[in-house]
Each structure stands twice: as structure tokens, then as C-alpha cells.
PDB file of C-alpha atoms in Angstrom:
ATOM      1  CA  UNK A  18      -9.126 139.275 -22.716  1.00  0.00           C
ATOM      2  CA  UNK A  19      -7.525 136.093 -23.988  1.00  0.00           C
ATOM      3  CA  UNK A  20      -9.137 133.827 -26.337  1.00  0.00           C
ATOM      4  CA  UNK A  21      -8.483 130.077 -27.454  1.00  0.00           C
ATOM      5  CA  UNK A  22     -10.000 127.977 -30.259  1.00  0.00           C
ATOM      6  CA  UNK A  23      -9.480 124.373 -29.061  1.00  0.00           C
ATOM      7  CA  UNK A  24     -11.149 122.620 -32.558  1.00  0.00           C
ATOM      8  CA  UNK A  25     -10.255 123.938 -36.134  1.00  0.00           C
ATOM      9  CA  UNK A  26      -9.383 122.754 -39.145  1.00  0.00           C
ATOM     10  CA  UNK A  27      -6.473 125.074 -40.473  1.00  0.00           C
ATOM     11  CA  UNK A  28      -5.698 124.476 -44.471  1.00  0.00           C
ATOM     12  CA  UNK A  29      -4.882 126.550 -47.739  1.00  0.00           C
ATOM     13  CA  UNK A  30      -7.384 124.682 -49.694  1.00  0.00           C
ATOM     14  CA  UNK A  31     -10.471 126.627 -47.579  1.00  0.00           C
ATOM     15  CA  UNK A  32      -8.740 129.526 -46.479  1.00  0.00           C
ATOM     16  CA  UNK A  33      -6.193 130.610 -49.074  1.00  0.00           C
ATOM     17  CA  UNK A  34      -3.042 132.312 -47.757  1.00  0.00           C
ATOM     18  CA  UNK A  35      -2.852 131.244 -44.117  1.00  0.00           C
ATOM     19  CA  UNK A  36      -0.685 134.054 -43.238  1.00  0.00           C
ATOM     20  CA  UNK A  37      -3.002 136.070 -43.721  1.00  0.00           C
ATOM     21  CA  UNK A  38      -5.684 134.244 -41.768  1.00  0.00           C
ATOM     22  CA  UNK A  39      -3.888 133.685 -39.202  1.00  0.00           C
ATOM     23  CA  UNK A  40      -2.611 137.604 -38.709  1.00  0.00           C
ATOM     24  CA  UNK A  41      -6.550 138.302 -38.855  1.00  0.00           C
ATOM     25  CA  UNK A  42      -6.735 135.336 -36.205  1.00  0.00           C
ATOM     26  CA  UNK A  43      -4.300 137.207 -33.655  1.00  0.00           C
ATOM     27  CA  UNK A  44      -6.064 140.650 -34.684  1.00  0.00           C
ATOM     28  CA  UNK A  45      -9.587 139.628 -33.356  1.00  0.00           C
ATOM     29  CA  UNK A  46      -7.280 138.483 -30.081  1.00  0.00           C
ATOM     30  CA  UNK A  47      -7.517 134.928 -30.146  1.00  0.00           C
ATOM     31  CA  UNK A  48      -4.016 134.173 -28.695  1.00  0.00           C
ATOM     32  CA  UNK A  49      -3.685 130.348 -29.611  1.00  0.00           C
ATOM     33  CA  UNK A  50      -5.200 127.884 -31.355  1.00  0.00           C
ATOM     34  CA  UNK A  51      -5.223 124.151 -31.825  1.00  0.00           C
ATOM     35  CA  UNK A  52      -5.622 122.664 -35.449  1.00  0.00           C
ATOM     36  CA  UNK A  53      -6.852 119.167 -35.318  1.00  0.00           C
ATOM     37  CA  UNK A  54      -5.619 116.729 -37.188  1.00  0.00           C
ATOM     38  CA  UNK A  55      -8.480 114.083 -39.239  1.00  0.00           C
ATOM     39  CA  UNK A  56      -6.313 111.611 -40.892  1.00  0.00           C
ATOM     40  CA  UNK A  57      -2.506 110.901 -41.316  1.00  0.00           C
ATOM     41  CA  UNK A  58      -2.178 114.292 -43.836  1.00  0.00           C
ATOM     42  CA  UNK A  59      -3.929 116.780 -41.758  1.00  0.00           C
ATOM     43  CA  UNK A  60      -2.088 115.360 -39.230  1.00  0.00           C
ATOM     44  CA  UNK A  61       1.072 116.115 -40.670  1.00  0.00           C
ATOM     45  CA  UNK A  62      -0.091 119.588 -42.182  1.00  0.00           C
ATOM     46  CA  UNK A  63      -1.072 120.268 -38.311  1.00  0.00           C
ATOM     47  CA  UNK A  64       2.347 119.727 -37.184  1.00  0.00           C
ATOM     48  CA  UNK A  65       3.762 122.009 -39.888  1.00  0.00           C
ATOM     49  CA  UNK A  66       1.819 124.669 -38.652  1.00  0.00           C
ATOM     50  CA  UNK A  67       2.309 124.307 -35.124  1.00  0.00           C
ATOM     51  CA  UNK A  68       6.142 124.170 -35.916  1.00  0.00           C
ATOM     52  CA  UNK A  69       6.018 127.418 -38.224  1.00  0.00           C
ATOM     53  CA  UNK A  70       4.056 129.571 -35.873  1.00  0.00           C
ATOM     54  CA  UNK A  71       4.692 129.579 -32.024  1.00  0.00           C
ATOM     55  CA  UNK A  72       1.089 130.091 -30.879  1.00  0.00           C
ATOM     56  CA  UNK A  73      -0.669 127.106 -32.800  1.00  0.00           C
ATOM     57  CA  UNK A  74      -0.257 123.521 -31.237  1.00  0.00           C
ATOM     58  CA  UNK A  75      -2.126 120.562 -32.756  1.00  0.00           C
ATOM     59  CA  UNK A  76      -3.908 117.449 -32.312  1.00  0.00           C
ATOM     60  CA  UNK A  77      -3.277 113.650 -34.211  1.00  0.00           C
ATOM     61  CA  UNK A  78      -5.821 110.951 -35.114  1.00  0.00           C
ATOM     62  CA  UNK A  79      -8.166 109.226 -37.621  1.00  0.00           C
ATOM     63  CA  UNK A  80     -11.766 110.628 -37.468  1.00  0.00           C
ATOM     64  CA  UNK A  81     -14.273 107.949 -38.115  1.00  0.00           C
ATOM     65  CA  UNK A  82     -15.520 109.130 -41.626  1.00  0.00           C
ATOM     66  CA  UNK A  83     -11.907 109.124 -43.083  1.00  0.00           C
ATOM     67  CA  UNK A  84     -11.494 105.325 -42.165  1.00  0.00           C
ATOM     68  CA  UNK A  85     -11.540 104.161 -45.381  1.00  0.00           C
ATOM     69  CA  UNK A  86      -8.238 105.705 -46.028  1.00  0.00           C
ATOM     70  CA  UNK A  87      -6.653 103.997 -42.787  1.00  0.00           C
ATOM     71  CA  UNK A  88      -4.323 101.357 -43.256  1.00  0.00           C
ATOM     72  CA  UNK A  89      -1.930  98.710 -40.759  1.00  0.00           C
ATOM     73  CA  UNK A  90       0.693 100.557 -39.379  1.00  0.00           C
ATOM     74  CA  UNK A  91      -0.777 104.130 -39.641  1.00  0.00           C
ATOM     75  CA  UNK A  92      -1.649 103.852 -35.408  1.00  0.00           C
ATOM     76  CA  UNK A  93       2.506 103.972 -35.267  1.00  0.00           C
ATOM     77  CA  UNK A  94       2.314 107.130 -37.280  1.00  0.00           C
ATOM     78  CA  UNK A  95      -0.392 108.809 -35.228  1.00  0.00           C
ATOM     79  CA  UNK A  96       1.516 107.834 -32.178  1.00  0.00           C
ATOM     80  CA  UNK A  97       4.607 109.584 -33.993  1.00  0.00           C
ATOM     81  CA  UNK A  98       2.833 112.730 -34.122  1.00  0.00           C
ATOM     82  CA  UNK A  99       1.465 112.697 -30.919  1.00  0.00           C
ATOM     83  CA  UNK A 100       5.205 112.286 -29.482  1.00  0.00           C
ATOM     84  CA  UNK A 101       5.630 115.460 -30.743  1.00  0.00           C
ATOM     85  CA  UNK A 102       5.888 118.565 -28.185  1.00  0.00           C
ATOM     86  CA  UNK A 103       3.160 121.095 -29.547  1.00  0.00           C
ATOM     87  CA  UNK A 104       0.793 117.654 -30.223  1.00  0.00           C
ATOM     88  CA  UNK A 105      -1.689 118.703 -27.375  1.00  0.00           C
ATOM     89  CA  UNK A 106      -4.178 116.020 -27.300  1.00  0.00           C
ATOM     90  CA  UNK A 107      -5.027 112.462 -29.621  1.00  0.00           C
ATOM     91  CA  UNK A 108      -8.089 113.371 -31.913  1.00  0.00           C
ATOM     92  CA  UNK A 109     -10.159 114.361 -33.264  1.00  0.00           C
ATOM     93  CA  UNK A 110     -11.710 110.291 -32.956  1.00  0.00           C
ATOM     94  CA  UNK A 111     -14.985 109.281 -32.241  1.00  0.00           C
ATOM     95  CA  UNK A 112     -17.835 107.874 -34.055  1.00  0.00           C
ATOM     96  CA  UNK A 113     -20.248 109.242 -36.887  1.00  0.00           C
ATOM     97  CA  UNK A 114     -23.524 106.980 -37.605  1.00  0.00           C
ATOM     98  CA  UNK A 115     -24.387 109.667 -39.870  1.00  0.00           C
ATOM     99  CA  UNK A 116     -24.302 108.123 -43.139  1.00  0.00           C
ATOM    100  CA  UNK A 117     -25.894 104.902 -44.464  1.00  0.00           C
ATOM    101  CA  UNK A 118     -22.426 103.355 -45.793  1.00  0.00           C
ATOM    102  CA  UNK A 119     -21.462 103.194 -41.871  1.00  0.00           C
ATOM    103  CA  UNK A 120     -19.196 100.505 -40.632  1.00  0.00           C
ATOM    104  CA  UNK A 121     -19.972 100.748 -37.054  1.00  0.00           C
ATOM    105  CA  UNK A 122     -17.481  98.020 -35.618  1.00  0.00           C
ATOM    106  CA  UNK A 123     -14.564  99.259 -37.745  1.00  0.00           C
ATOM    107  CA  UNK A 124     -14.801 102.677 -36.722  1.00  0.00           C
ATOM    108  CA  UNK A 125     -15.451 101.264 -32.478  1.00  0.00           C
ATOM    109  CA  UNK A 126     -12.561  99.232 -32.802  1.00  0.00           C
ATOM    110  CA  UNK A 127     -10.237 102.158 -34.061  1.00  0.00           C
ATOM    111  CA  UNK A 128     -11.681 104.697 -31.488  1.00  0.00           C
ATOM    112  CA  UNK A 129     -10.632 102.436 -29.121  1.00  0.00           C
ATOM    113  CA  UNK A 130      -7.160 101.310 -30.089  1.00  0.00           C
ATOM    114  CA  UNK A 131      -7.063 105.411 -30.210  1.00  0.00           C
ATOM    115  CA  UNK A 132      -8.294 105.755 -26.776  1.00  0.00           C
ATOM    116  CA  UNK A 133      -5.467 103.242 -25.386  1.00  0.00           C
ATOM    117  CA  UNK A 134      -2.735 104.877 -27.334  1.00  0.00           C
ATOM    118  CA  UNK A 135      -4.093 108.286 -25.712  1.00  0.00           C
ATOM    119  CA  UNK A 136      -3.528 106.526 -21.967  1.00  0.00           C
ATOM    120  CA  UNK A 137       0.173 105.090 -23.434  1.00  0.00           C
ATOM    121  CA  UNK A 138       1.303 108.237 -24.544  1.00  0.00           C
ATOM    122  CA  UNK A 139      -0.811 110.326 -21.081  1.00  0.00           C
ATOM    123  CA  UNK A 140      -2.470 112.641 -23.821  1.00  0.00           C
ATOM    124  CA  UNK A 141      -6.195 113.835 -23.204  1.00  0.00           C
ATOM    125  CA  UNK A 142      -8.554 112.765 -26.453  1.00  0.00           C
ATOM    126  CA  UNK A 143     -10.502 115.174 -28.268  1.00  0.00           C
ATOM    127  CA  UNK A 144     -14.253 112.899 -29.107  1.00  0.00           C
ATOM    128  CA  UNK A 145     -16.508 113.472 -32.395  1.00  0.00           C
ATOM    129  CA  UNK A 146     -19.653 112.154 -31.823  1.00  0.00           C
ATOM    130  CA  UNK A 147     -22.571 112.039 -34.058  1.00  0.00           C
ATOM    131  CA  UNK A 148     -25.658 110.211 -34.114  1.00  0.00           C
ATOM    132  CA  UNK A 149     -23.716 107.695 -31.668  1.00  0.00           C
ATOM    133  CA  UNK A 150     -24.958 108.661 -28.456  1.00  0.00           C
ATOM    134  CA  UNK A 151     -25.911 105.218 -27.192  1.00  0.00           C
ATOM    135  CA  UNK A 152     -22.348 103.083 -28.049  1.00  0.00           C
ATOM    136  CA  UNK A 153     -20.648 106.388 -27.528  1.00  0.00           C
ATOM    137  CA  UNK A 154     -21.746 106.353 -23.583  1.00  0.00           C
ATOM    138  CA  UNK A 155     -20.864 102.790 -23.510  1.00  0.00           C
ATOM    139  CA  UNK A 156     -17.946 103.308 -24.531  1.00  0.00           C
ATOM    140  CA  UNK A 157     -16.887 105.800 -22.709  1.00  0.00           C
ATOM    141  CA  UNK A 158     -18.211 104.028 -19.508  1.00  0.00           C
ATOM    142  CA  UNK A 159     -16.119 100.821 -20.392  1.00  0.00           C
ATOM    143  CA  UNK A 160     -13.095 102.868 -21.468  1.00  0.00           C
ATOM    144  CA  UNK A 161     -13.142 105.580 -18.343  1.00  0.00           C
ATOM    145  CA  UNK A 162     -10.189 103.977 -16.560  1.00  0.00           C
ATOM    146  CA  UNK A 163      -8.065 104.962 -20.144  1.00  0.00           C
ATOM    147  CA  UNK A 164      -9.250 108.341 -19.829  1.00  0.00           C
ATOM    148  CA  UNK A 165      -7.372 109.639 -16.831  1.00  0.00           C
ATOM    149  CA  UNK A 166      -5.790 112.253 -18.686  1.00  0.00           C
ATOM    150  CA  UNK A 167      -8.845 113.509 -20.062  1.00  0.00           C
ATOM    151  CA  UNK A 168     -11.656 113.604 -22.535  1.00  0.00           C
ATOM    152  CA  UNK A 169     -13.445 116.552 -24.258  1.00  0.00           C
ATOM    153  CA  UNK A 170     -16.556 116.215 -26.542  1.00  0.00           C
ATOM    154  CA  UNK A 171     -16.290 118.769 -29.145  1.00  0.00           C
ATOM    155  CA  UNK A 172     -19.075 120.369 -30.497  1.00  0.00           C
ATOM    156  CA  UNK A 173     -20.866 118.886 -27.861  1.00  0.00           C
ATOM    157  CA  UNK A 174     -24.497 117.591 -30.080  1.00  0.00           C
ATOM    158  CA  UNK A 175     -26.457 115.055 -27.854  1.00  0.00           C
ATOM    159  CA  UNK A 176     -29.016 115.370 -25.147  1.00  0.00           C
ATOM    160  CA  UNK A 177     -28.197 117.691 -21.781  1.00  0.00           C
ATOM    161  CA  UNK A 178     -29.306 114.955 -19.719  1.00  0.00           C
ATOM    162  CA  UNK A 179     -26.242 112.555 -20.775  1.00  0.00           C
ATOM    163  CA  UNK A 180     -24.041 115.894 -21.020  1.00  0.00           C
ATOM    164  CA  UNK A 181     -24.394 115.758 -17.354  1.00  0.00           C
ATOM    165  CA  UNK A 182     -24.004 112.551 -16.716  1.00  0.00           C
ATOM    166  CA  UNK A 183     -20.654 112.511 -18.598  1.00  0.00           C
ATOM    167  CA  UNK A 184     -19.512 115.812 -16.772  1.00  0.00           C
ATOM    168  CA  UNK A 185     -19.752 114.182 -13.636  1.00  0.00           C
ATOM    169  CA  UNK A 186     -17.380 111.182 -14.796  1.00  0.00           C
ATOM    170  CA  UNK A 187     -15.132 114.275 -15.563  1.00  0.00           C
ATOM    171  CA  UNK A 188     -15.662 114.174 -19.259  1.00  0.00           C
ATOM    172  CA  UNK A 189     -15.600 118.518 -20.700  1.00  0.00           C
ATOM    173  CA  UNK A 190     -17.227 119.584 -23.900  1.00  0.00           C
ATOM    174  CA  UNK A 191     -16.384 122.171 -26.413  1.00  0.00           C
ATOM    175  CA  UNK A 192     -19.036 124.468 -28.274  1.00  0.00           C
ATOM    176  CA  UNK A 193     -18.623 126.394 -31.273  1.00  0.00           C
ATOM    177  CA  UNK A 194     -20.590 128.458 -33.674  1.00  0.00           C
ATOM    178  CA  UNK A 195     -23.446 126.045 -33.926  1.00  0.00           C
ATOM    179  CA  UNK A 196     -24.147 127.055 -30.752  1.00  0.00           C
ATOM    180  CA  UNK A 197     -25.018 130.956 -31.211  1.00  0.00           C
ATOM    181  CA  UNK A 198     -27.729 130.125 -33.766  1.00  0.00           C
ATOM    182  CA  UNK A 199     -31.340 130.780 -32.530  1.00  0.00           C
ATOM    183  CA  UNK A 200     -32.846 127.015 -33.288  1.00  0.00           C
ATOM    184  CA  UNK A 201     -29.723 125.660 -30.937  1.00  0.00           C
ATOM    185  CA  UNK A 202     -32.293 125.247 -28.102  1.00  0.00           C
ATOM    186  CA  UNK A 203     -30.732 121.635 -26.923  1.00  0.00           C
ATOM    187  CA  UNK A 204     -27.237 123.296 -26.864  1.00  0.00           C
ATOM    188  CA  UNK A 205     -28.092 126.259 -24.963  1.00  0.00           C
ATOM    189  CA  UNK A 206     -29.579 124.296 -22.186  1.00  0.00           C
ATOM    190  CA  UNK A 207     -26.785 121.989 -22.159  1.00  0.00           C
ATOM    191  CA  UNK A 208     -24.490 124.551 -21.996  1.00  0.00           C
ATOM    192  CA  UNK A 209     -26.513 126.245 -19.215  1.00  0.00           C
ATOM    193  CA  UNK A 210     -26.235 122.553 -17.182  1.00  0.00           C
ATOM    194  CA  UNK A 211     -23.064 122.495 -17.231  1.00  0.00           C
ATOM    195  CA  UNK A 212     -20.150 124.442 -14.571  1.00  0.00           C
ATOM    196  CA  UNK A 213     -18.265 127.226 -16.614  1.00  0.00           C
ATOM    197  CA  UNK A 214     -15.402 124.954 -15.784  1.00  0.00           C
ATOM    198  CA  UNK A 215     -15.919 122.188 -18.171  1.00  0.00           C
ATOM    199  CA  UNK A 216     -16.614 124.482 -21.150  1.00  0.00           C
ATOM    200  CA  UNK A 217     -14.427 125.357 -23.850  1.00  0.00           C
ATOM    201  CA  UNK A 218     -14.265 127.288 -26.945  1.00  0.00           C
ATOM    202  CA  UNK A 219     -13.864 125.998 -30.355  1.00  0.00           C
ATOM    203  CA  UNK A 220     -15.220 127.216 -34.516  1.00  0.00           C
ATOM    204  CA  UNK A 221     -14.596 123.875 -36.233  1.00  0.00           C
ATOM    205  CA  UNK A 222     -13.527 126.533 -38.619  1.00  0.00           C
ATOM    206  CA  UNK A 223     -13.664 125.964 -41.295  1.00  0.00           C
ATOM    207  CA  UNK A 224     -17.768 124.933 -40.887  1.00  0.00           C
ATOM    208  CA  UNK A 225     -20.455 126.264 -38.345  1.00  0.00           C
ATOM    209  CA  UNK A 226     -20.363 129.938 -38.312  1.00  0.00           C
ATOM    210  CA  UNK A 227     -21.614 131.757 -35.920  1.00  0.00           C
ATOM    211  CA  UNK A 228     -24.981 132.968 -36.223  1.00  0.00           C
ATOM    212  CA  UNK A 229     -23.413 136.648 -37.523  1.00  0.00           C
ATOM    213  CA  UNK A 230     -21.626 134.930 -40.353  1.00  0.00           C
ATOM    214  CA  UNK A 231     -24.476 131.651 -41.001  1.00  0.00           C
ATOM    215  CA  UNK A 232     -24.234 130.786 -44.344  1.00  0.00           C
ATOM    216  CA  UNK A 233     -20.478 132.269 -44.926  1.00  0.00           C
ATOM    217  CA  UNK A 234     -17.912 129.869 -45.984  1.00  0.00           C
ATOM    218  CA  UNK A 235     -15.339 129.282 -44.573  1.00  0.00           C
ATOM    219  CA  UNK A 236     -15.790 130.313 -40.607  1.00  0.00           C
ATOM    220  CA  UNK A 237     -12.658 131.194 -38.922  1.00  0.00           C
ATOM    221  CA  UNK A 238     -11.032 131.364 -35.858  1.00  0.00           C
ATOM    222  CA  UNK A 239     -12.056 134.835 -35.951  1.00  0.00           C
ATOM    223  CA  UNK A 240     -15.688 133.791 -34.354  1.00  0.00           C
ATOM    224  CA  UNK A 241     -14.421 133.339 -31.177  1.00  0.00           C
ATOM    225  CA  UNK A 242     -14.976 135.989 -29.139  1.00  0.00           C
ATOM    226  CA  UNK A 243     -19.071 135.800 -30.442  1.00  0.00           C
ATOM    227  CA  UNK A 244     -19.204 132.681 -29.471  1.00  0.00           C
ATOM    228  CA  UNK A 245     -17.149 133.412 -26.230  1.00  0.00           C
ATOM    229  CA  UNK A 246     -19.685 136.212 -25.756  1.00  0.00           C
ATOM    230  CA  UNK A 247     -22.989 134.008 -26.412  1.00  0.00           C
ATOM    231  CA  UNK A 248     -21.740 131.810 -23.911  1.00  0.00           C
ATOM    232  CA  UNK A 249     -21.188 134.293 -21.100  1.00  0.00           C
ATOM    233  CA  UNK A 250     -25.593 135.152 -22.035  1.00  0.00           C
ATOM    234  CA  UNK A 251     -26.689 131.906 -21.035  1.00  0.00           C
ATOM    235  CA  UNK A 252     -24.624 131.465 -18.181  1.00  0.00           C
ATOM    236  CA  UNK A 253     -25.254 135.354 -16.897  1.00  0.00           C
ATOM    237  CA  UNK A 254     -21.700 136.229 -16.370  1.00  0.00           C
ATOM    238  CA  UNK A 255     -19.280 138.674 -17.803  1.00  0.00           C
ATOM    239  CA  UNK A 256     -17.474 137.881 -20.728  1.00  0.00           C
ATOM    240  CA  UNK A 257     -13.836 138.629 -18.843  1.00  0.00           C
ATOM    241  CA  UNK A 258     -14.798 136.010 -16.396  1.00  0.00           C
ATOM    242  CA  UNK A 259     -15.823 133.474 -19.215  1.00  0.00           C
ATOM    243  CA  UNK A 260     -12.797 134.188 -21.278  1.00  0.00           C
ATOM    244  CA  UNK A 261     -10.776 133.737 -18.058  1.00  0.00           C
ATOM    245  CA  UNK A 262     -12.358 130.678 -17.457  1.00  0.00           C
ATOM    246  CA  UNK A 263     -12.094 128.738 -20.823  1.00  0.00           C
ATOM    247  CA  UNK A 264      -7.995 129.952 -21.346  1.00  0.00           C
ATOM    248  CA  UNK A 265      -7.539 128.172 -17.581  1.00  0.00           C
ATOM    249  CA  UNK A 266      -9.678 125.655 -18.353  1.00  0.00           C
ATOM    250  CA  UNK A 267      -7.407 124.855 -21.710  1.00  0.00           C
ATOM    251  CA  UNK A 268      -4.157 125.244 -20.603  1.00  0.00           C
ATOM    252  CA  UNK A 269      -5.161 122.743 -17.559  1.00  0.00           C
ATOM    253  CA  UNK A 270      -6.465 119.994 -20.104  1.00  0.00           C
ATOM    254  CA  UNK A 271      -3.783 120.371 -22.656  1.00  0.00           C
ATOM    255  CA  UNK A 272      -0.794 120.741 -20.493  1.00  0.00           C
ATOM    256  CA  UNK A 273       1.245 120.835 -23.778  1.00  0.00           C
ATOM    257  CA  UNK A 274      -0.571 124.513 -24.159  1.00  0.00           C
ATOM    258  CA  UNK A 275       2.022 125.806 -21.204  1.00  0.00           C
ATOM    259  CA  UNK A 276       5.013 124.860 -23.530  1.00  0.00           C
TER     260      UNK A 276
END
């Protein structure tokens, strides 16, 4: 079986000697791996990593909690990045109304300038989205002709009903170890909605272990195949054909994966 983690954060500061973690990575047979870049330094970090080691690629862009570090002329530097060949996708961008201190129109108006570099450069985006759900569907419904080269909700966290509604404008959604735990009732039926297809695999290591490791810090890419596995439960299939699936599924969204 092959495995992929679409969504994690790879660093020394969490994980210690990445060697290491990533040699543990390959041992639990998860054969590639995208590290997603937050701001301009993970960015760059990201691309270090996918040059060093031939099965990680990477993702570029400013997540909307880090905006107070973003600055004029750091789009040109994201786009930069993104030029590069093992940059699979623009992200992770999005919005997060989770915190009080919010600005709501600075972080729309970056998400979108994101969203049209993402058509420019014919990258698919990678979306966080938290406590958003309302201007996040707007959004995406105003911004769907940008989108043509895809869109993927990671760590998919609203309601199944607008889950499907997105799916059907051809949006996919990732799900990670958040979604193993026994309370994840909303994300079990969502994931249950929704065709095998437009599902992919992610830990948004180094946070939400699976339900095997909750509490353990940091998660790694190791969780995979559990959450792989949890997946195949609530959609009543084998775990080949699941694992199958999600490595198509990937390497026909990020095209840059097949380099």
C-alpha cells in the first residue's frame, strides 16, 4: 500500500532531527509528503526540504493568523516559491474567525489576491477554514471561475451539508487525525457524504493526533495509515482500495506530485 500526507507542518523546532523523522516517516510506508508552507519562512524551510529529499514536495502562502507579519511585496515572494518545480499547490490560505483580535477584511482581501495568483501561476489552493463558513462559501462561490485548477479544504471542519454542496462545485477536502477521535461525529458523516474520490489524507502534523496518540505532541506523518484505515470504516471498504484511491486522487490534484 502507498500512503500520502497532503498537509504537514515539517520543522526541527517540534520534531528535532528531521532525518530521523522522516526515515520513521518512510518506515510506517508513507511514500511522499507535502509540507505546507504558513508564511514567507516556512515557506522557504518547505522548499529546503523538498529540495534535500526527493519524496517531499511543498506548498507556499500566508495563512490568515500569520498576517500580521505580511508585508508589500511578500505576494512576489510567494509567487517565487510557487514557480518552483516540487511547489505543488498555493496554501495553506484561508480564513480563521477564531480569535477576537480578527481582522476579517485584511485576511479576505489576501485570500483572494492568493486565490488569483493560484489561477496566474495554474496551481490548485490548499483552504484553512475556521469559524468562516458563511464568507468562506461566498467566497468560494464568487471566486469559482479562479479555481479551475483546483481547491481542497483541509481538515475539512464545517457542516456536511455545505461539504456537499462544495463537492459538487468540484471543491475536495482533506481529513486528518481529528477525524479518528470518537466525539468527531460531524466529520464522520461528512466524510461518509462524500465519494472516496474527493478525499484525501493529511496529519497537520505536527497537531491533531490520531485518536491512538491524543494528547501526544508532536503527531507525525507516521499517523497515516490509522487515519487511512479509519477512513476505509466509515466508508465500508478495504483499506487497499482507500489507499489506492487517495495516492490517485493526489497525484491527479497536484500534478507537480508526478515530477
Amino acid at each position: 500500500m502507498r500512503y500520502i500526507d497532503v498537509h504537514c507542518h515539517i520543522n526541527e523546532e517540534d520534531y528535532g532531527n528531521v532525518d530521523t523523522l522522516l526515515d520513521n516517516v518512510k518506515a510506517a510506508g508513507v511514500e511522499k509528503i507535502i509540507s505546507v508552507g504558513f508564511d514567507l519562512l516556512s515557506s522557504e524551510y518547505c522548499k529546503y526540504l523538498a529540495e534535500k529529499y526527493d519524496w517531499v514536495y511543498f506548498t507556499a502562502g500566508f495563512h490568515p493568523t500569520e498576517l500580521k507579519k505580511y508585508k508589500e511585496g511578500d505576494m512576489e515572494e510567494i509567487a517565487r516559491f510557487a514557480r518552483h518545480k516540487k511547489c505543488v499547490a498555493i496554501g495553506e490560505i484561508g480564513l480563521d474567525y477564531h480569535y477576537p483580535d480578527t481582522d476579517k477584511p485584511l485576511q479576505q482581501s489576501i485570500f483572494k489576491r492568493q486565490l488569483c495568483l493560484a489561477e496566474e501561476l495554474k496551481l490548485p489552493v490548499q483552504i484553512h477554514s475556521r469559524d468562516s463558513a458563511e464568507d468562506m462559501l461566498k467566497i468560494l462561490k464568487d471566486y469559482a471561475p479562479k479555481l479551475k485548477s483546483g481547491a481542497m479544504l483541509h481538515c475539512y471542519s464545517h457542516s456536511t451539508e455545505i461539504a456537499v454542496e462544495l463537492e459538487k462545485s468540484g471543491l475536495y477536502f482533506s481529513f486528518g487525525g481529528s477525524s479518528t477521535w470518537s466525539g468527531s461525529k460531524k466529520a464522520k458523516r461528512t466524510i461518509s457524504a462524500l465519494p472516496l474520490e474527493k478525499i484525501m489524507t493529511e496529519t497537520d502534523s505536527p497537531y491533531l493526533p490520531p485518536i491512538s496518540k491524543y494528547g501526544v505532541f508532536p503527531n507525525t506523518p507516521e499517523s497515516i495509515p490509522e487515519i487511512a484505515s479509519n477512513i476505509a470504516v466509515i466508508k465500508g471498504k478495504d483499506i487497499e482500495e482507500v489507499s489506492d484511491t487517495v495516492w490517485t486522487t493526489a497525484h491527479t490534484f497536484y500534478k507537480k506530485l508526478n515530477n
